[in-house]
PDB file of C-alpha atoms and ligand atoms in Angstrom:
ATOM      1  CA  MET A   1     143.865  59.485 217.826  1.00 90.00           C
ATOM      2  CA  ALA A   2     146.645  58.822 220.362  1.00 95.00           C
ATOM      3  CA  TYR A   3     145.818  58.695 224.079  1.00 96.00           C
ATOM      4  CA  ASN A   4     147.789  61.862 224.806  1.00 95.00           C
ATOM      5  CA  ALA A   5     145.930  63.819 222.127  1.00 96.00           C
ATOM      6  CA  ILE A   6     142.649  62.887 223.830  1.00 97.00           C
ATOM      7  CA  GLY A   7     144.103  63.855 227.222  1.00 97.00           C
ATOM      8  CA  LYS A   8     145.094  67.259 225.906  1.00 97.00           C
ATOM      9  CA  ARG A   9     141.661  67.831 224.452  1.00 97.00           C
ATOM     10  CA  VAL A  10     139.896  66.754 227.662  1.00 98.00           C
ATOM     11  CA  ARG A  11     142.085  68.964 229.836  1.00 98.00           C
ATOM     12  CA  LEU A  12     141.754  71.985 227.563  1.00 98.00           C
ATOM     13  CA  SER A  13     137.988  71.672 227.745  1.00 98.00           C
ATOM     14  CA  ARG A  14     138.174  71.766 231.558  1.00 98.00           C
ATOM     15  CA  ILE A  15     139.824  75.181 231.287  1.00 98.00           C
ATOM     16  CA  LEU A  16     137.894  76.584 228.305  1.00 98.00           C
ATOM     17  CA  ARG A  17     134.540  75.165 229.393  1.00 97.00           C
ATOM     18  CA  ASP A  18     132.476  77.192 226.947  1.00 98.00           C
ATOM     19  CA  GLY A  19     135.460  77.957 224.741  1.00 98.00           C
ATOM     20  CA  LYS A  20     136.511  80.846 226.985  1.00 98.00           C
ATOM     21  CA  ALA A  21     138.227  81.233 230.336  1.00 98.00           C
ATOM     22  CA  VAL A  22     139.051  83.581 233.168  1.00 98.00           C
ATOM     23  CA  VAL A  23     142.272  82.382 234.785  1.00 98.00           C
ATOM     24  CA  PHE A  24     143.517  83.765 238.095  1.00 98.00           C
ATOM     25  CA  ALA A  25     147.310  84.223 237.956  1.00 98.00           C
ATOM     26  CA  PHE A  26     148.929  83.943 241.352  1.00 98.00           C
ATOM     27  CA  ASP A  27     152.624  83.414 240.753  1.00 98.00           C
ATOM     28  CA  HIS A  28     153.652  86.950 241.706  1.00 97.00           C
ATOM     29  CA  GLY A  29     155.098  86.033 245.104  1.00 97.00           C
ATOM     30  CA  VAL A  30     158.275  84.873 243.393  1.00 98.00           C
ATOM     31  CA  GLU A  31     158.398  87.314 240.469  1.00 97.00           C
ATOM     32  CA  HIS A  32     157.646  90.432 242.504  1.00 97.00           C
ATOM     33  CA  GLY A  33     157.944  89.318 246.135  1.00 97.00           C
ATOM     34  CA  PRO A  34     155.295  89.519 248.860  1.00 96.00           C
ATOM     35  CA  LYS A  35     155.075  93.311 248.520  1.00 95.00           C
ATOM     36  CA  ASP A  36     152.509  92.765 245.735  1.00 95.00           C
ATOM     37  CA  PHE A  37     149.934  91.452 248.194  1.00 96.00           C
ATOM     38  CA  PRO A  38     147.722  93.580 250.428  1.00 94.00           C
ATOM     39  CA  PRO A  39     148.082  92.498 254.103  1.00 94.00           C
ATOM     40  CA  GLU A  40     144.750  90.656 254.080  1.00 93.00           C
ATOM     41  CA  HIS A  41     146.036  88.445 251.244  1.00 91.00           C
ATOM     42  CA  ILE A  42     149.429  87.553 252.622  1.00 94.00           C
ATOM     43  CA  ASP A  43     148.023  84.118 253.462  1.00 96.00           C
ATOM     44  CA  PRO A  44     147.536  82.775 249.925  1.00 97.00           C
ATOM     45  CA  ARG A  45     144.573  80.627 250.979  1.00 98.00           C
ATOM     46  CA  VAL A  46     142.498  83.724 251.745  1.00 98.00           C
ATOM     47  CA  ILE A  47     142.611  85.228 248.252  1.00 98.00           C
ATOM     48  CA  LEU A  48     142.445  81.844 246.531  1.00 98.00           C
ATOM     49  CA  LYS A  49     139.290  80.958 248.458  1.00 98.00           C
ATOM     50  CA  LYS A  50     137.687  84.234 247.371  1.00 98.00           C
ATOM     51  CA  VAL A  51     138.369  83.694 243.680  1.00 98.00           C
ATOM     52  CA  VAL A  52     137.519  79.998 243.744  1.00 98.00           C
ATOM     53  CA  ASP A  53     134.225  80.742 245.517  1.00 98.00           C
ATOM     54  CA  ALA A  54     133.536  83.315 242.789  1.00 98.00           C
ATOM     55  CA  SER A  55     133.736  80.373 240.315  1.00 98.00           C
ATOM     56  CA  VAL A  56     136.888  81.364 238.437  1.00 98.00           C
ATOM     57  CA  ASP A  57     137.578  78.929 235.583  1.00 98.00           C
ATOM     58  CA  ALA A  58     141.205  78.143 236.513  1.00 98.00           C
ATOM     59  CA  VAL A  59     144.032  79.172 238.786  1.00 98.00           C
ATOM     60  CA  MET A  60     147.661  79.393 237.652  1.00 98.00           C
ATOM     61  CA  LEU A  61     150.090  78.535 240.464  1.00 98.00           C
ATOM     62  CA  LEU A  62     153.704  77.517 240.945  1.00 98.00           C
ATOM     63  CA  PRO A  63     154.048  73.889 242.152  1.00 98.00           C
ATOM     64  CA  GLY A  64     154.753  74.689 245.811  1.00 98.00           C
ATOM     65  CA  MET A  65     151.783  77.036 245.977  1.00 98.00           C
ATOM     66  CA  ALA A  66     149.501  74.457 244.364  1.00 98.00           C
ATOM     67  CA  TYR A  67     150.661  71.985 247.024  1.00 98.00           C
ATOM     68  CA  LEU A  68     150.202  74.419 249.894  1.00 98.00           C
ATOM     69  CA  THR A  69     146.697  75.509 248.908  1.00 98.00           C
ATOM     70  CA  HIS A  70     145.251  72.310 247.448  1.00 98.00           C
ATOM     71  CA  GLU A  71     142.409  72.202 249.965  1.00 98.00           C
ATOM     72  CA  VAL A  72     141.152  75.484 248.556  1.00 98.00           C
ATOM     73  CA  TRP A  73     141.215  74.780 244.811  1.00 98.00           C
ATOM     74  CA  ALA A  74     141.024  70.992 244.434  1.00 98.00           C
ATOM     75  CA  ASN A  75     137.893  69.758 242.677  1.00 96.00           C
ATOM     76  CA  LYS A  76     136.547  73.304 242.457  1.00 98.00           C
ATOM     77  CA  THR A  77     138.456  74.832 239.576  1.00 98.00           C
ATOM     78  CA  ALA A  78     140.947  73.872 236.881  1.00 98.00           C
ATOM     79  CA  LEU A  79     144.643  74.040 237.753  1.00 98.00           C
ATOM     80  CA  ILE A  80     147.474  75.339 235.594  1.00 99.00           C
ATOM     81  CA  VAL A  81     150.921  74.715 237.072  1.00 99.00           C
ATOM     82  CA  LYS A  82     153.598  77.164 236.001  1.00 98.00           C
ATOM     83  CA  VAL A  83     157.044  75.608 235.905  1.00 98.00           C
ATOM     84  CA  THR A  84     159.266  78.624 235.197  1.00 98.00           C
ATOM     85  CA  SER A  85     159.974  81.693 237.298  1.00 98.00           C
ATOM     86  CA  LYS A  86     162.596  84.157 238.560  1.00 98.00           C
ATOM     87  CA  THR A  87     162.952  86.641 241.377  1.00 98.00           C
ATOM     88  CA  ASN A  88     163.493  90.351 241.110  1.00 97.00           C
ATOM     89  CA  LEU A  89     166.319  89.914 243.616  1.00 97.00           C
ATOM     90  CA  ARG A  90     168.571  88.823 240.754  1.00 97.00           C
ATOM     91  CA  PRO A  91     171.062  91.207 239.233  1.00 96.00           C
ATOM     92  CA  GLU A  92     169.188  93.354 236.766  1.00 94.00           C
ATOM     93  CA  ASP A  93     171.016  91.994 233.713  1.00 91.00           C
ATOM     94  CA  GLN A  94     169.661  88.505 234.486  1.00 94.00           C
ATOM     95  CA  ARG A  95     166.007  89.413 234.861  1.00 95.00           C
ATOM     96  CA  MET A  96     165.294  88.667 231.221  1.00 96.00           C
ATOM     97  CA  LEU A  97     165.632  84.977 232.058  1.00 97.00           C
ATOM     98  CA  GLN A  98     163.268  82.647 233.866  1.00 98.00           C
ATOM     99  CA  SER A  99     164.573  79.421 235.388  1.00 98.00           C
ATOM    100  CA  VAL A 100     163.176  75.947 235.920  1.00 98.00           C
ATOM    101  CA  PHE A 101     160.744  76.188 238.838  1.00 98.00           C
ATOM    102  CA  GLY A 102     159.330  72.679 238.787  1.00 98.00           C
ATOM    103  CA  TYR A 103     158.712  69.858 236.382  1.00 98.00           C
ATOM    104  CA  VAL A 104     155.889  68.631 234.219  1.00 98.00           C
ATOM    105  CA  GLU A 105     155.851  65.530 236.449  1.00 98.00           C
ATOM    106  CA  ASP A 106     155.073  67.814 239.421  1.00 98.00           C
ATOM    107  CA  ALA A 107     152.125  69.239 237.493  1.00 98.00           C
ATOM    108  CA  VAL A 108     150.898  65.731 236.674  1.00 98.00           C
ATOM    109  CA  ALA A 109     151.336  64.645 240.297  1.00 98.00           C
ATOM    110  CA  LEU A 110     149.325  67.650 241.473  1.00 98.00           C
ATOM    111  CA  GLY A 111     146.451  66.831 239.116  1.00 98.00           C
ATOM    112  CA  ALA A 112     147.007  69.797 236.801  1.00 98.00           C
ATOM    113  CA  ASP A 113     144.946  70.468 233.685  1.00 98.00           C
ATOM    114  CA  ALA A 114     147.809  72.335 231.972  1.00 98.00           C
ATOM    115  CA  VAL A 115     151.377  73.518 232.439  1.00 98.00           C
ATOM    116  CA  ALA A 116     152.616  77.039 231.814  1.00 98.00           C
ATOM    117  CA  ALA A 117     156.051  78.421 230.966  1.00 98.00           C
ATOM    118  CA  THR A 118     157.296  81.890 230.089  1.00 98.00           C
ATOM    119  CA  VAL A 119     159.339  82.763 227.024  1.00 98.00           C
ATOM    120  CA  TYR A 120     160.813  86.271 226.840  1.00 98.00           C
ATOM    121  CA  TRP A 121     161.020  86.563 223.072  1.00 98.00           C
ATOM    122  CA  GLY A 122     163.869  88.912 222.217  1.00 97.00           C
ATOM    123  CA  SER A 123     165.704  88.466 225.500  1.00 97.00           C
ATOM    124  CA  GLN A 124     169.468  87.997 225.503  1.00 97.00           C
ATOM    125  CA  TYR A 125     168.610  84.657 227.152  1.00 98.00           C
ATOM    126  CA  GLU A 126     166.123  83.603 224.481  1.00 98.00           C
ATOM    127  CA  ASP A 127     168.200  80.524 223.688  1.00 98.00           C
ATOM    128  CA  ALA A 128     168.079  79.237 227.303  1.00 98.00           C
ATOM    129  CA  MET A 129     164.379  79.993 227.548  1.00 98.00           C
ATOM    130  CA  LEU A 130     163.686  78.093 224.349  1.00 98.00           C
ATOM    131  CA  ASN A 131     165.579  75.063 225.648  1.00 98.00           C
ATOM    132  CA  MET A 132     163.434  75.216 228.762  1.00 98.00           C
ATOM    133  CA  TRP A 133     160.209  75.691 226.781  1.00 98.00           C
ATOM    134  CA  PHE A 134     160.890  72.727 224.516  1.00 98.00           C
ATOM    135  CA  SER A 135     161.778  70.404 227.377  1.00 98.00           C
ATOM    136  CA  VAL A 136     158.545  71.405 229.145  1.00 98.00           C
ATOM    137  CA  ARG A 137     156.565  70.960 225.971  1.00 98.00           C
ATOM    138  CA  GLU A 138     158.116  67.585 225.184  1.00 98.00           C
ATOM    139  CA  ALA A 139     157.210  66.167 228.604  1.00 98.00           C
ATOM    140  CA  ALA A 140     153.757  67.757 228.585  1.00 98.00           C
ATOM    141  CA  GLU A 141     153.067  66.246 225.180  1.00 97.00           C
ATOM    142  CA  ARG A 142     153.901  62.794 226.545  1.00 96.00           C
ATOM    143  CA  TYR A 143     151.383  63.194 229.375  1.00 97.00           C
ATOM    144  CA  GLY A 144     148.667  64.822 227.286  1.00 98.00           C
ATOM    145  CA  LEU A 145     148.938  68.131 229.149  1.00 98.00           C
ATOM    146  CA  PRO A 146     148.254  71.362 227.246  1.00 98.00           C
ATOM    147  CA  CYS A 147     151.061  73.963 227.374  1.00 98.00           C
ATOM    148  CA  LEU A 148     150.281  77.596 228.044  1.00 98.00           C
ATOM    149  CA  GLN A 149     153.023  79.915 226.836  1.00 98.00           C
ATOM    150  CA  LEU A 150     153.415  83.312 228.460  1.00 98.00           C
ATOM    151  CA  ALA A 151     154.691  84.800 225.208  1.00 98.00           C
ATOM    152  CA  TYR A 152     156.284  88.003 226.438  1.00 98.00           C
ATOM    153  CA  PRO A 153     158.422  90.045 224.067  1.00 97.00           C
ATOM    154  CA  ARG A 154     161.104  91.627 226.254  1.00 96.00           C
ATOM    155  CA  GLY A 155     164.724  92.420 225.675  1.00 94.00           C
ATOM    156  CA  PRO A 156     167.315  95.046 224.883  1.00 94.00           C
ATOM    157  CA  ALA A 157     166.093  95.545 221.319  1.00 93.00           C
ATOM    158  CA  ILE A 158     162.424  95.891 222.306  1.00 96.00           C
ATOM    159  CA  LYS A 159     161.502  99.501 222.881  1.00 95.00           C
ATOM    160  CA  ASN A 160     157.779  98.963 223.454  1.00 97.00           C
ATOM    161  CA  MET A 161     156.608  95.495 224.449  1.00 97.00           C
ATOM    162  CA  TYR A 162     152.954  96.470 223.896  1.00 97.00           C
ATOM    163  CA  ASP A 163     153.513  97.516 220.294  1.00 98.00           C
ATOM    164  CA  VAL A 164     151.196  95.505 218.077  1.00 98.00           C
ATOM    165  CA  GLU A 165     153.929  94.373 215.665  1.00 98.00           C
ATOM    166  CA  ILE A 166     156.073  93.206 218.588  1.00 98.00           C
ATOM    167  CA  VAL A 167     153.176  91.382 220.286  1.00 98.00           C
ATOM    168  CA  LYS A 168     152.254  89.749 216.959  1.00 98.00           C
ATOM    169  CA  TYR A 169     155.848  88.579 216.537  1.00 98.00           C
ATOM    170  CA  GLY A 170     155.750  86.955 219.997  1.00 98.00           C
ATOM    171  CA  VAL A 171     152.425  85.286 219.200  1.00 98.00           C
ATOM    172  CA  ARG A 172     153.703  84.002 215.887  1.00 98.00           C
ATOM    173  CA  ALA A 173     156.751  82.564 217.645  1.00 98.00           C
ATOM    174  CA  ALA A 174     154.436  81.018 220.258  1.00 98.00           C
ATOM    175  CA  ILE A 175     152.366  79.127 217.701  1.00 98.00           C
ATOM    176  CA  GLU A 176     155.476  78.000 215.843  1.00 98.00           C
ATOM    177  CA  SER A 177     156.879  76.671 219.118  1.00 98.00           C
ATOM    178  CA  GLY A 178     153.792  74.536 219.706  1.00 98.00           C
ATOM    179  CA  ALA A 179     151.882  76.511 222.361  1.00 98.00           C
ATOM    180  CA  ASP A 180     148.363  75.215 223.026  1.00 98.00           C
ATOM    181  CA  LEU A 181     147.292  78.419 224.756  1.00 98.00           C
ATOM    182  CA  ILE A 182     148.941  81.829 224.515  1.00 98.00           C
ATOM    183  CA  LYS A 183     149.012  84.529 227.139  1.00 98.00           C
ATOM    184  CA  THR A 184     150.166  87.878 225.851  1.00 98.00           C
ATOM    185  CA  TYR A 185     149.982  91.635 226.312  1.00 98.00           C
ATOM    186  CA  TYR A 186     147.063  93.858 225.439  1.00 98.00           C
ATOM    187  CA  THR A 187     147.987  96.121 222.533  1.00 98.00           C
ATOM    188  CA  GLY A 188     145.735  98.988 223.604  1.00 97.00           C
ATOM    189  CA  SER A 189     142.763  98.680 221.222  1.00 98.00           C
ATOM    190  CA  LYS A 190     140.269  96.189 219.907  1.00 98.00           C
ATOM    191  CA  GLU A 191     141.455  96.722 216.335  1.00 98.00           C
ATOM    192  CA  THR A 192     145.096  95.983 217.081  1.00 98.00           C
ATOM    193  CA  PHE A 193     144.198  92.984 219.241  1.00 98.00           C
ATOM    194  CA  GLU A 194     142.165  91.578 216.344  1.00 98.00           C
ATOM    195  CA  GLU A 195     145.432  91.471 214.405  1.00 98.00           C
ATOM    196  CA  VAL A 196     147.077  89.607 217.304  1.00 98.00           C
ATOM    197  CA  VAL A 197     144.287  87.013 217.386  1.00 98.00           C
ATOM    198  CA  LYS A 198     144.577  86.526 213.606  1.00 98.00           C
ATOM    199  CA  VAL A 199     148.299  85.803 213.923  1.00 98.00           C
ATOM    200  CA  ALA A 200     147.480  83.100 216.489  1.00 98.00           C
ATOM    201  CA  ALA A 201     145.654  81.254 213.683  1.00 98.00           C
ATOM    202  CA  GLY A 202     143.102  79.548 215.921  1.00 98.00           C
ATOM    203  CA  ILE A 203     145.324  78.878 218.948  1.00 98.00           C
ATOM    204  CA  PRO A 204     143.445  80.407 221.909  1.00 98.00           C
ATOM    205  CA  VAL A 205     144.789  83.790 223.018  1.00 98.00           C
ATOM    206  CA  LEU A 206     144.331  85.094 226.573  1.00 98.00           C
ATOM    207  CA  MET A 207     145.126  88.651 227.606  1.00 98.00           C
ATOM    208  CA  SER A 208     147.684  89.160 230.365  1.00 98.00           C
ATOM    209  CA  GLY A 209     146.246  91.419 233.063  1.00 98.00           C
ATOM    210  CA  GLY A 210     149.119  93.782 233.895  1.00 97.00           C
ATOM    211  CA  PRO A 211     149.491  96.220 236.801  1.00 97.00           C
ATOM    212  CA  ALA A 212     146.305  97.088 238.711  1.00 97.00           C
ATOM    213  CA  ARG A 213     144.469  99.955 237.046  1.00 97.00           C
ATOM    214  CA  GLU A 214     143.510 102.946 239.128  1.00 96.00           C
ATOM    215  CA  LYS A 215     139.970 102.729 237.765  1.00 97.00           C
ATOM    216  CA  PRO A 216     138.772  99.099 237.533  1.00 97.00           C
ATOM    217  CA  ILE A 217     136.297 100.073 234.799  1.00 98.00           C
ATOM    218  CA  GLU A 218     139.297 100.751 232.543  1.00 98.00           C
ATOM    219  CA  PHE A 219     140.479  97.177 233.030  1.00 98.00           C
ATOM    220  CA  LEU A 220     136.961  95.844 232.335  1.00 98.00           C
ATOM    221  CA  LYS A 221     136.891  97.858 229.097  1.00 98.00           C
ATOM    222  CA  ASP A 222     140.164  96.221 228.035  1.00 98.00           C
ATOM    223  CA  VAL A 223     138.643  92.811 228.783  1.00 98.00           C
ATOM    224  CA  LYS A 224     135.617  93.662 226.658  1.00 98.00           C
ATOM    225  CA  ASN A 225     137.828  94.841 223.794  1.00 98.00           C
ATOM    226  CA  VAL A 226     139.973  91.727 223.719  1.00 98.00           C
ATOM    227  CA  VAL A 227     136.977  89.405 223.880  1.00 98.00           C
ATOM    228  CA  GLU A 228     135.353  91.301 221.010  1.00 98.00           C
ATOM    229  CA  ALA A 229     138.651  91.013 219.168  1.00 98.00           C
ATOM    230  CA  GLY A 230     138.413  87.212 219.416  1.00 98.00           C
ATOM    231  CA  ALA A 231     140.502  86.508 222.519  1.00 98.00           C
ATOM    232  CA  ARG A 232     139.299  83.532 224.553  1.00 98.00           C
ATOM    233  CA  GLY A 233     139.591  85.326 227.865  1.00 98.00           C
ATOM    234  CA  VAL A 234     142.128  86.670 230.318  1.00 98.00           C
ATOM    235  CA  VAL A 235     144.795  85.600 232.783  1.00 98.00           C
ATOM    236  CA  VAL A 236     144.584  88.175 235.527  1.00 98.00           C
ATOM    237  CA  GLY A 237     146.320  88.651 238.864  1.00 98.00           C
ATOM    238  CA  ARG A 238     146.936  92.124 240.233  1.00 98.00           C
ATOM    239  CA  ASN A 239     143.712  93.662 238.943  1.00 98.00           C
ATOM    240  CA  VAL A 240     141.949  91.112 241.136  1.00 98.00           C
ATOM    241  CA  PHE A 241     144.063  90.527 244.253  1.00 97.00           C
ATOM    242  CA  GLN A 242     144.926  94.204 244.711  1.00 97.00           C
ATOM    243  CA  HIS A 243     141.259  95.227 244.432  1.00 97.00           C
ATOM    244  CA  LYS A 244     139.293  95.637 247.649  1.00 96.00           C
ATOM    245  CA  ASN A 245     136.649  93.264 246.311  1.00 97.00           C
ATOM    246  CA  PRO A 246     138.483  90.436 244.482  1.00 98.00           C
ATOM    247  CA  ALA A 247     135.423  88.174 244.268  1.00 98.00           C
ATOM    248  CA  GLY A 248     133.437  91.014 242.714  1.00 98.00           C
ATOM    249  CA  MET A 249     136.216  91.635 240.175  1.00 98.00           C
ATOM    250  CA  ILE A 250     136.247  87.958 239.184  1.00 98.00           C
ATOM    251  CA  LYS A 251     132.465  87.999 238.767  1.00 98.00           C
ATOM    252  CA  ALA A 252     132.638  91.207 236.737  1.00 98.00           C
ATOM    253  CA  ILE A 253     135.337  89.803 234.428  1.00 98.00           C
ATOM    254  CA  MET A 254     133.475  86.476 234.123  1.00 98.00           C
ATOM    255  CA  SER A 255     130.272  88.288 233.170  1.00 98.00           C
ATOM    256  CA  ILE A 256     132.051  90.029 230.277  1.00 98.00           C
ATOM    257  CA  VAL A 257     133.950  86.958 229.080  1.00 98.00           C
ATOM    258  CA  HIS A 258     131.151  84.399 229.407  1.00 98.00           C
ATOM    259  CA  GLU A 259     127.951  86.440 229.144  1.00 98.00           C
ATOM    260  CA  GLY A 260     129.057  89.291 226.918  1.00 98.00           C
ATOM    261  CA  LYS A 261     128.082  91.949 229.456  1.00 98.00           C
ATOM    262  CA  GLU A 262     129.111  95.558 228.971  1.00 98.00           C
ATOM    263  CA  PRO A 263     131.793  96.914 231.345  1.00 98.00           C
ATOM    264  CA  GLU A 264     129.308  99.467 232.722  1.00 98.00           C
ATOM    265  CA  GLU A 265     126.992  96.624 233.788  1.00 98.00           C
ATOM    266  CA  ALA A 266     129.817  94.374 234.974  1.00 98.00           C
ATOM    267  CA  ILE A 267     131.278  97.038 237.271  1.00 98.00           C
ATOM    268  CA  LYS A 268     128.147  96.722 239.426  1.00 98.00           C
ATOM    269  CA  TYR A 269     129.658  93.559 240.916  1.00 98.00           C
ATOM    270  CA  VAL A 270     132.271  95.687 242.660  1.00 97.00           C
ATOM    271  CA  GLU A 271     130.282  98.794 243.499  1.00 88.00           C
TER     272      GLU A 271
HETATM  273  P1  LIG B 301     148.990  90.264 236.247  1.00 56.83           P
HETATM  274  O1  LIG B 301     147.554  90.173 235.788  1.00 56.83           O
HETATM  275  O2  LIG B 301     149.095  90.714 237.673  1.00 56.83           O
HETATM  276  O3  LIG B 301     149.799  91.095 235.297  1.00 56.83           O
HETATM  277  O4  LIG B 301     149.571  88.777 236.218  1.00 56.83           O
HETATM  278  C1  LIG B 301     150.057  88.246 235.045  1.00 56.83           C
HETATM  279  C2  LIG B 301     151.539  87.962 235.150  1.00 56.83           C
HETATM  280  O5  LIG B 301     152.054  87.535 233.906  1.00 56.83           O
HETATM  281  C3  LIG B 301     151.894  86.949 236.210  1.00 56.83           C
HETATM  282  O6  LIG B 301     151.646  85.655 235.764  1.00 56.83           O
HETATM  283  C4  LIG B 301     153.327  87.276 236.469  1.00 56.83           C
HETATM  284  O7  LIG B 301     153.784  86.926 237.728  1.00 56.83           O
HETATM  285  C5  LIG B 301     153.330  88.759 236.335  1.00 56.83           C
HETATM  286  O8  LIG B 301     152.246  89.114 235.516  1.00 56.83           O
HETATM  287  C6  LIG B 301     154.576  89.255 235.692  1.00 56.83           C
HETATM  288  O9  LIG B 301     154.645  90.615 235.882  1.00 56.83           O
HETATM  289  P2  LIG B 301     155.728  91.521 235.208  1.00 56.83           P
HETATM  290  O10 LIG B 301     154.994  92.158 234.075  1.00 56.83           O
HETATM  291  O11 LIG B 301     156.103  92.497 236.262  1.00 56.83           O
HETATM  292  O12 LIG B 301     156.857  90.659 234.770  1.00 56.83           O
END
């Protein structure tokens, strides 16, 4: 086996320690702006310390954020460096495109365990996003870094991006484009998500968190459903950093993903 194949395997196992993972996504400052963060979390180190101390499996950060906060996460959790992004300040017709936001070499230099890049399948800019994805993947392959694809079906022809057939299409495209890990939308039920996991054909699928739910128990039920459907975990941001008890939310999610707890038991971490 080539050196880089070993490297990929070693790094993946640092993220999926028991085959599953809870990843804290914290790239929203660029995609949504600082308005996403409650005042107590405007200093990124504060929220990152809370989730790292709660033993989250990995954090997903843009390169500059990984640099800025390294004292908080280094040697305590796995690191996924996301190298694509966009702002919502762009003209609306260009928001279906992410741009280069760093390089695989930056991820390597920062000590990352994986790189992440978004593809908006179905976007009018799909071609540009695929060029970006394949250049990220090519470099990551050379360094033995696993590639997480945020496989998000979005575009003018997509009426409902949570529709199971649409999500399955994105997941199929993700595996055919060489993703090592796939982050995608919850399709609303365990049964439909089972279909999504089947389409991934063994490539680990992680549920994307989505906007913060009014009732956290509802989010925990979604987590339970996807794990029972065969997902390997979740990549969650807003449902954690917009909750008044982020550490408790991480522990609750971890207890479902890693220990198989029921949502009604898990919610006790935040009550
Ligand atoms: P959430 O759990 O907050 O949804 O985070 C996941 C994520 O994909 C982030 O990585 C990303 O910044 C954001 O959601 C994108 O949000 P939107 O759905 O508004 O594009």
